[in-house]
Amino acid sequence: MIQRTTFKLGLLGAAVLVAMGTAHAAAMRWAGANDILTVDPHAQNHQTTHAFLQQVYESLVRYDDKYQIEPALATKWTQVSPTQVRFELRKGVKFHDGAPFTADDVVFSLTRAGTAPSNMMSAVQSVKEVKKVDEHTVDVFLKGPNPILLRELTEARIMNKAWAEKHNSVKSQDYAGKEENYASRNANGTGPFVMVGWQPDVKVTLKKNPNWWDKPKGNIDEVVFTPIKSAATRSAALISGQVDFVVDPPPQDLARMKANPRHQAHRRGREPHHLPGPGPVPRRAARRGHGRQEPAQGQARAPGAVPGHRLCGPAQPHHAQPVGACGHHDRSHGAWLDQATGRACRQVRRGGRQEAAGRRRLPERLLAQARLPE
């Protein structure tokens, strides 16, 4: 990444360049090669799309900056049985249209995410059924013990049931079938930013949500993302000051950009479990995130070979993090993950999900926690 200003982000990816200099503290101008595909939170499992959707829509739980699960729309969770988890929901949360957040929205959203033509079934793949207990409590019933349920649910974003019903968006957009629905062009979440406009292949604009339940640590009140497919044009936009930072800058321009004192390069961090080893990493393994080695001087890395090529969304649920060595659990909010070890973890190892765990990406923070220099 190349950056025009020094951000306290903790959210920007590997190959991102930022230019230091004067920048308005309240507006962040961001450019990348790909546009978002949709704003329906269950329609596409796509990195750039996720990066924006997590600013607008929220899940029951999320990651903190140390890669630990923390409460989001759920404040507490308890294991009732090996296949039943009760979530107590945050009270006083409002959707962007002012509607209150309730258990009905959770039941609707998790069911919607797991129903075709949703492309986010991986986020609820272990969920058998979701039942409302009261206005602020839901029970999630599982197909079997799942020690990584919370990590999967970080990508299960919550919609307002009444809004979806009103706008004929009860089912997810069928993106593969080239379907359009109201939810694919309009958004109504509970997150720190409100989507105020999207012109496909032109720009996406987000405005700060003044009624967000959490307290933002950053000072950004507007985000404008501009998709720029041409690598040369992205570089020119950064150098000219049209954007504040660029994701996936062209490798051939990195040396020239970093030589400019107004520019600053950032690499995405790696999770501590999978630090790069001393030897070379095959390209296939690098793509899967099993390790990382910087290219030799004068060599460029293909974009597909950069693990974790996502700007600011949490990791994909199908790249599931192991619960430690099948023993780590969320000590702050109950020991159900620890209790779910044993036979369940042996099944995880045998089923290949332990291998998938090695491809887990390091999570990145919300833009609401980013700070631009005054």
Short mmCIF file of C-alpha atoms in Angstrom, two decimals:
data_model
loop_
_atom_site.label_atom_id
_atom_site.label_comp_id
_atom_site.label_asym_id
_atom_site.label_seq_id
_atom_site.Cartn_x
_atom_site.Cartn_y
_atom_site.Cartn_z
CA MET A 1 0.00 0.00 0.00
CA ILE A 2 1.18 3.52 -0.71
CA GLN A 3 -0.24 6.18 1.52
CA ARG A 4 -0.44 9.96 1.29
CA THR A 5 -0.94 10.39 5.01
CA THR A 6 0.18 8.48 8.05
CA PHE A 7 -2.90 6.55 9.15
CA LYS A 8 -3.21 4.78 12.46
CA LEU A 9 -5.20 2.07 10.76
CA GLY A 10 -4.03 -1.43 11.47
CA LEU A 11 -6.25 -2.37 8.54
CA LEU A 12 -4.34 -1.90 5.35
CA GLY A 13 -3.06 -4.78 3.34
CA ALA A 14 0.19 -6.09 1.94
CA ALA A 15 1.10 -4.06 -1.15
CA VAL A 16 -0.50 -0.80 -0.05
CA LEU A 17 1.17 2.54 -0.47
CA VAL A 18 0.26 5.78 1.26
CA ALA A 19 1.44 9.28 0.56
CA MET A 20 2.32 11.56 3.46
CA GLY A 21 1.39 15.17 3.24
CA THR A 22 -1.50 17.49 3.86
CA ALA A 23 -4.82 15.70 3.95
CA HIS A 24 -8.23 16.55 5.29
CA ALA A 25 -8.69 14.82 8.60
CA ALA A 26 -12.30 13.90 7.98
CA ALA A 27 -12.23 12.40 4.48
CA MET A 28 -10.36 9.31 3.35
CA ARG A 29 -9.89 8.77 -0.39
CA TRP A 30 -9.03 5.22 -1.28
CA ALA A 31 -8.34 3.55 -4.63
CA GLY A 32 -7.95 -0.04 -5.75
CA ALA A 33 -8.11 -2.16 -8.86
CA ASN A 34 -11.48 -3.78 -8.12
CA ASP A 35 -14.91 -2.33 -7.49
CA ILE A 36 -17.37 -3.86 -5.06
CA LEU A 37 -19.74 -6.35 -6.69
CA THR A 38 -22.89 -5.81 -4.64
CA VAL A 39 -24.04 -4.42 -1.31
CA ASP A 40 -26.25 -7.40 -0.51
CA PRO A 41 -24.35 -8.80 2.50
CA HIS A 42 -25.03 -12.42 1.59
CA ALA A 43 -24.66 -12.33 -2.19
CA GLN A 44 -20.89 -12.44 -2.80
CA ASN A 45 -17.85 -13.78 -0.95
CA HIS A 46 -15.53 -11.19 -2.48
CA GLN A 47 -12.66 -9.41 -0.76
CA THR A 48 -13.23 -5.81 -1.84
CA THR A 49 -16.95 -6.21 -1.28
CA HIS A 50 -16.35 -7.54 2.24
CA ALA A 51 -14.02 -4.65 2.97
CA PHE A 52 -16.90 -2.24 2.48
CA LEU A 53 -19.76 -4.30 3.81
CA GLN A 54 -18.14 -4.67 7.22
CA GLN A 55 -18.22 -0.88 7.53
CA VAL A 56 -21.98 -0.86 6.94
CA TYR A 57 -23.24 -4.20 8.25
CA GLU A 58 -22.19 -5.92 11.49
CA SER A 59 -22.16 -9.45 12.84
CA LEU A 60 -22.87 -10.91 16.25
CA VAL A 61 -19.14 -10.99 16.99
CA ARG A 62 -16.02 -9.44 15.49
CA TYR A 63 -12.24 -9.44 15.85
CA ASP A 64 -10.25 -7.01 17.94
CA ASP A 65 -6.81 -5.82 16.84
CA LYS A 66 -5.18 -8.76 18.61
CA TYR A 67 -7.17 -11.28 16.63
CA GLN A 68 -9.43 -12.23 19.51
CA ILE A 69 -13.20 -12.56 19.26
CA GLU A 70 -15.03 -9.71 20.93
CA PRO A 71 -18.72 -8.78 21.26
CA ALA A 72 -20.42 -6.84 18.50
CA LEU A 73 -24.20 -7.15 18.09
CA ALA A 74 -24.11 -9.92 20.69
CA THR A 75 -22.84 -9.03 24.15
CA LYS A 76 -22.62 -12.53 25.59
CA TRP A 77 -22.78 -16.15 24.47
CA THR A 78 -23.26 -19.32 26.47
CA GLN A 79 -23.03 -22.97 25.53
CA VAL A 80 -26.28 -24.59 26.54
CA SER A 81 -25.24 -27.95 25.08
CA PRO A 82 -22.55 -29.15 22.66
CA THR A 83 -24.87 -28.19 19.81
CA GLN A 84 -26.72 -25.19 21.24
CA VAL A 85 -25.30 -21.71 21.86
CA ARG A 86 -27.35 -18.86 23.33
CA PHE A 87 -26.54 -15.31 22.28
CA GLU A 88 -27.66 -12.29 24.29
CA LEU A 89 -28.07 -9.33 21.96
CA ARG A 90 -27.00 -5.75 22.42
CA LYS A 91 -29.85 -3.47 23.40
CA GLY A 92 -30.42 0.02 22.05
CA VAL A 93 -28.86 -0.64 18.63
CA LYS A 94 -30.49 1.06 15.66
CA PHE A 95 -30.31 0.32 11.96
CA HIS A 96 -29.42 3.21 9.70
CA ASP A 97 -33.11 3.83 8.97
CA GLY A 98 -33.83 4.12 12.71
CA ALA A 99 -35.41 0.68 13.16
CA PRO A 100 -34.47 -1.15 16.40
CA PHE A 101 -32.23 -4.21 16.25
CA THR A 102 -33.97 -7.32 17.63
CA ALA A 103 -33.78 -11.09 17.72
CA ASP A 104 -36.06 -11.28 14.67
CA ASP A 105 -33.30 -9.67 12.61
CA VAL A 106 -30.75 -12.27 13.73
CA VAL A 107 -33.03 -15.23 13.00
CA PHE A 108 -33.85 -13.76 9.59
CA SER A 109 -30.26 -12.89 8.66
CA LEU A 110 -28.58 -16.14 9.67
CA THR A 111 -31.32 -18.09 7.91
CA ARG A 112 -30.98 -15.91 4.82
CA ALA A 113 -27.19 -16.36 4.78
CA GLY A 114 -27.64 -20.13 4.82
CA THR A 115 -30.30 -20.29 2.12
CA ALA A 116 -29.68 -20.42 -1.63
CA PRO A 117 -28.79 -18.39 -3.61
CA SER A 118 -26.65 -16.94 -0.80
CA ASN A 119 -22.91 -17.07 -1.44
CA MET A 120 -22.14 -16.73 2.27
CA MET A 121 -23.25 -20.17 3.41
CA SER A 122 -19.73 -20.79 4.69
CA ALA A 123 -20.39 -18.29 7.49
CA VAL A 124 -23.25 -20.42 8.81
CA GLN A 125 -22.24 -23.83 7.49
CA SER A 126 -22.51 -25.47 10.90
CA VAL A 127 -25.84 -23.84 11.82
CA LYS A 128 -28.89 -26.07 11.75
CA GLU A 129 -31.48 -23.65 13.06
CA VAL A 130 -31.82 -20.29 14.79
CA LYS A 131 -34.65 -19.66 17.25
CA LYS A 132 -35.82 -16.54 19.00
CA VAL A 133 -35.99 -16.80 22.81
CA ASP A 134 -37.07 -13.21 23.44
CA GLU A 135 -36.54 -9.80 21.86
CA HIS A 136 -32.85 -9.78 22.72
CA THR A 137 -31.92 -13.48 22.94
CA VAL A 138 -31.48 -16.15 20.28
CA ASP A 139 -30.48 -19.80 20.37
CA VAL A 140 -28.26 -21.14 17.59
CA PHE A 141 -28.57 -24.88 17.09
CA LEU A 142 -25.67 -26.63 15.36
CA LYS A 143 -25.40 -29.68 13.14
CA GLY A 144 -22.62 -30.87 15.43
CA PRO A 145 -20.04 -29.47 17.86
CA ASN A 146 -18.09 -26.67 16.21
CA PRO A 147 -15.10 -25.12 18.03
CA ILE A 148 -14.75 -22.34 15.45
CA LEU A 149 -18.37 -21.19 15.32
CA LEU A 150 -17.62 -17.69 16.57
CA ARG A 151 -14.93 -17.17 13.93
CA GLU A 152 -17.28 -18.28 11.21
CA LEU A 153 -20.00 -15.94 12.44
CA THR A 154 -17.76 -12.89 12.00
CA GLU A 155 -18.84 -12.92 8.35
CA ALA A 156 -22.57 -13.51 8.96
CA ARG A 157 -23.82 -9.95 8.64
CA ILE A 158 -27.13 -8.86 10.11
CA MET A 159 -29.88 -7.19 8.09
CA ASN A 160 -33.15 -5.63 9.20
CA LYS A 161 -35.91 -8.15 8.55
CA ALA A 162 -38.68 -5.57 8.10
CA TRP A 163 -36.57 -3.56 5.63
CA ALA A 164 -35.79 -6.66 3.56
CA GLU A 165 -39.44 -7.71 3.51
CA LYS A 166 -40.60 -4.21 2.56
CA HIS A 167 -38.20 -4.10 -0.38
CA ASN A 168 -38.75 -7.66 -1.62
CA SER A 169 -35.24 -8.77 -0.60
CA VAL A 170 -36.06 -11.69 1.68
CA LYS A 171 -33.77 -13.94 -0.35
CA SER A 172 -30.20 -13.08 -1.16
CA GLN A 173 -29.45 -11.62 -4.56
CA ASP A 174 -28.67 -14.32 -7.12
CA TYR A 175 -25.47 -12.72 -8.33
CA ALA A 176 -24.45 -15.66 -10.51
CA GLY A 177 -27.85 -15.48 -12.20
CA LYS A 178 -27.32 -11.74 -12.85
CA GLU A 179 -30.26 -10.88 -10.65
CA GLU A 180 -30.73 -7.43 -9.14
CA ASN A 181 -32.73 -6.69 -6.02
CA TYR A 182 -33.18 -3.68 -3.77
CA ALA A 183 -30.59 -4.94 -1.29
CA SER A 184 -27.98 -5.29 -4.02
CA ARG A 185 -27.97 -1.51 -4.59
CA ASN A 186 -29.10 -0.17 -1.21
CA ALA A 187 -27.88 -0.86 2.32
CA ASN A 188 -29.35 -0.61 5.81
CA GLY A 189 -27.02 -1.93 8.48
CA THR A 190 -26.02 -1.04 12.03
CA GLY A 191 -22.34 -0.33 11.31
CA PRO A 192 -20.16 2.75 11.80
CA PHE A 193 -20.73 4.03 8.27
CA VAL A 194 -23.83 4.60 6.14
CA MET A 195 -23.63 3.99 2.41
CA VAL A 196 -24.89 7.16 0.74
CA GLY A 197 -24.09 6.33 -2.85
CA TRP A 198 -22.65 3.76 -5.21
CA GLN A 199 -21.97 4.38 -8.86
CA PRO A 200 -20.61 1.06 -10.17
CA ASP A 201 -17.09 1.38 -11.56
CA VAL A 202 -17.05 5.05 -10.54
CA LYS A 203 -17.10 5.42 -6.74
CA VAL A 204 -18.64 4.34 -3.46
CA THR A 205 -19.29 6.88 -0.73
CA LEU A 206 -19.73 6.18 2.97
CA LYS A 207 -20.66 8.70 5.66
CA LYS A 208 -20.09 8.34 9.39
CA ASN A 209 -23.04 6.93 11.32
CA PRO A 210 -23.59 9.40 14.19
CA ASN A 211 -25.81 6.89 16.00
CA TRP A 212 -23.41 3.94 16.03
CA TRP A 213 -23.60 2.04 19.32
CA ASP A 214 -19.80 1.80 19.63
CA LYS A 215 -17.36 4.66 20.21
CA PRO A 216 -15.11 5.29 17.19
CA LYS A 217 -11.50 6.01 18.04
CA GLY A 218 -10.77 7.51 14.65
CA ASN A 219 -11.64 10.83 13.06
CA ILE A 220 -12.83 9.74 9.62
CA ASP A 221 -16.36 10.85 8.79
CA GLU A 222 -16.34 10.14 5.06
CA VAL A 223 -14.84 7.39 2.93
CA VAL A 224 -14.71 7.57 -0.86
CA PHE A 225 -13.50 4.52 -2.75
CA THR A 226 -12.63 4.85 -6.42
CA PRO A 227 -11.98 1.70 -8.47
CA ILE A 228 -9.14 2.35 -10.90
CA LYS A 229 -8.35 -0.65 -13.07
CA SER A 230 -5.31 0.84 -14.75
CA ALA A 231 -2.16 0.38 -12.65
CA ALA A 232 -0.54 3.45 -14.18
CA THR A 233 -3.59 5.57 -13.45
CA ARG A 234 -3.71 4.40 -9.82
CA SER A 235 -0.09 5.42 -9.39
CA ALA A 236 -0.75 8.79 -11.01
CA ALA A 237 -3.75 9.39 -8.78
CA LEU A 238 -1.65 8.86 -5.68
CA ILE A 239 1.27 10.96 -6.87
CA SER A 240 -1.01 13.83 -7.89
CA GLY A 241 -2.87 13.80 -4.59
CA GLN A 242 -6.23 12.71 -5.98
CA VAL A 243 -6.31 9.80 -3.51
CA ASP A 244 -4.80 9.27 -0.08
CA PHE A 245 -3.81 5.68 -0.50
CA VAL A 246 -3.72 2.90 -3.04
CA VAL A 247 -4.17 -0.78 -2.47
CA ASP A 248 -2.32 -3.15 -4.82
CA PRO A 249 0.08 -0.56 -6.27
CA PRO A 250 1.87 -1.80 -9.39
CA PRO A 251 5.08 -3.62 -8.38
CA GLN A 252 7.08 -1.78 -11.01
CA ASP A 253 6.23 1.54 -9.32
CA LEU A 254 7.00 0.54 -5.72
CA ALA A 255 10.64 1.58 -5.70
CA ARG A 256 9.88 4.95 -7.28
CA MET A 257 7.00 5.62 -4.91
CA LYS A 258 8.87 4.62 -1.78
CA ALA A 259 11.79 6.82 -2.82
CA ASN A 260 9.48 9.82 -2.58
CA PRO A 261 9.58 11.20 1.00
CA ARG A 262 5.86 11.99 0.74
CA HIS A 263 5.02 8.31 0.37
CA GLN A 264 4.89 5.55 2.91
CA ALA A 265 4.58 1.83 2.25
CA HIS A 266 2.75 -0.60 4.51
CA ARG A 267 2.68 -4.38 4.57
CA ARG A 268 -0.11 -6.44 5.99
CA GLY A 269 0.87 -8.24 9.16
CA ARG A 270 0.87 -11.98 9.55
CA GLU A 271 -0.84 -13.87 12.28
CA PRO A 272 1.67 -15.11 14.87
CA HIS A 273 0.87 -18.79 14.28
CA HIS A 274 2.12 -18.69 10.70
CA LEU A 275 5.16 -16.49 10.41
CA PRO A 276 7.20 -16.97 7.23
CA GLY A 277 9.99 -19.51 7.45
CA PRO A 278 13.57 -19.04 6.31
CA GLY A 279 13.23 -21.01 3.10
CA PRO A 280 11.50 -20.08 -0.14
CA VAL A 281 7.73 -20.53 -0.28
CA PRO A 282 6.21 -22.13 -3.37
CA ARG A 283 3.77 -19.84 -5.14
CA ARG A 284 0.86 -22.16 -4.46
CA ALA A 285 1.64 -22.21 -0.75
CA ALA A 286 2.06 -18.44 -0.72
CA ARG A 287 -1.37 -18.00 -2.21
CA ARG A 288 -2.78 -20.21 0.52
CA GLY A 289 -1.00 -18.25 3.21
CA HIS A 290 1.12 -21.13 4.57
CA GLY A 291 4.09 -18.80 4.64
CA ARG A 292 5.52 -15.72 3.06
CA GLN A 293 8.86 -14.72 1.71
CA GLU A 294 9.62 -11.37 0.18
CA PRO A 295 10.59 -11.55 -3.51
CA ALA A 296 14.25 -11.18 -4.31
CA GLN A 297 15.43 -7.74 -5.26
CA GLY A 298 14.26 -6.84 -8.74
CA GLN A 299 11.51 -9.47 -8.74
CA ALA A 300 7.84 -8.57 -8.64
CA ARG A 301 5.24 -10.60 -6.85
CA ALA A 302 2.09 -11.43 -8.74
CA PRO A 303 -1.02 -10.07 -6.97
CA GLY A 304 -2.45 -13.57 -6.65
CA ALA A 305 0.61 -14.65 -4.71
CA VAL A 306 0.06 -12.15 -1.90
CA PRO A 307 -1.65 -13.87 1.03
CA GLY A 308 -4.40 -11.82 2.63
CA HIS A 309 -4.96 -9.46 -0.28
CA ARG A 310 -7.91 -7.89 1.45
CA LEU A 311 -8.02 -4.30 2.57
CA CYS A 312 -10.07 -4.16 5.70
CA GLY A 313 -12.45 -7.04 6.21
CA PRO A 314 -11.98 -9.87 8.68
CA ALA A 315 -10.77 -13.17 7.36
CA GLN A 316 -12.88 -15.33 5.14
CA PRO A 317 -14.82 -17.88 7.20
CA HIS A 318 -13.79 -20.83 5.03
CA HIS A 319 -10.15 -20.09 5.92
CA ALA A 320 -10.95 -21.10 9.45
CA GLN A 321 -8.58 -20.44 12.29
CA PRO A 322 -8.02 -23.41 14.59
CA VAL A 323 -9.04 -22.93 18.17
CA GLY A 324 -5.43 -22.91 19.26
CA ALA A 325 -4.23 -26.49 19.15
CA CYS A 326 -7.84 -27.53 19.63
CA GLY A 327 -7.80 -26.04 23.09
CA HIS A 328 -7.91 -22.26 22.87
CA HIS A 329 -11.16 -20.69 23.91
CA ASP A 330 -12.64 -17.27 24.46
CA ARG A 331 -11.88 -16.83 28.15
CA SER A 332 -13.73 -13.54 28.35
CA HIS A 333 -17.09 -14.90 27.30
CA GLY A 334 -17.36 -18.48 28.45
CA ALA A 335 -15.47 -21.70 27.92
CA TRP A 336 -17.78 -23.34 25.42
CA LEU A 337 -15.07 -23.50 22.77
CA ASP A 338 -12.82 -25.28 25.23
CA GLN A 339 -15.64 -27.67 26.12
CA ALA A 340 -16.22 -28.31 22.44
CA THR A 341 -12.72 -29.73 22.02
CA GLY A 342 -11.89 -33.42 22.22
CA ARG A 343 -13.91 -35.39 19.72
CA ALA A 344 -14.98 -32.26 17.84
CA CYS A 345 -11.39 -31.17 17.38
CA ARG A 346 -10.32 -34.61 16.24
CA GLN A 347 -13.05 -34.34 13.62
CA VAL A 348 -11.71 -30.95 12.61
CA ARG A 349 -8.25 -32.40 12.06
CA ARG A 350 -9.54 -35.43 10.21
CA GLY A 351 -11.95 -33.37 8.14
CA GLY A 352 -9.26 -31.14 6.73
CA ARG A 353 -10.36 -27.98 8.49
CA GLN A 354 -7.14 -27.91 10.47
CA GLU A 355 -5.33 -27.48 7.14
CA ALA A 356 -7.74 -24.72 6.17
CA ALA A 357 -6.97 -23.08 9.50
CA GLY A 358 -3.42 -22.51 8.36
CA ARG A 359 -4.69 -20.17 5.68
CA ARG A 360 -6.41 -17.82 8.08
CA ARG A 361 -5.82 -14.17 7.36
CA LEU A 362 -4.98 -11.63 9.97
CA PRO A 363 -8.05 -9.48 10.66
CA GLU A 364 -7.98 -5.76 10.13
CA ARG A 365 -9.75 -2.99 11.90
CA LEU A 366 -12.84 -1.04 11.04
CA LEU A 367 -12.30 2.29 9.35
CA ALA A 368 -14.09 3.82 12.34
CA GLN A 369 -10.92 3.08 14.34
CA ALA A 370 -8.66 4.71 11.74
CA ARG A 371 -7.15 8.14 12.31
CA LEU A 372 -6.06 10.71 9.79
CA PRO A 373 -3.53 13.34 10.87
CA GLU A 374 -4.99 16.66 11.95
#
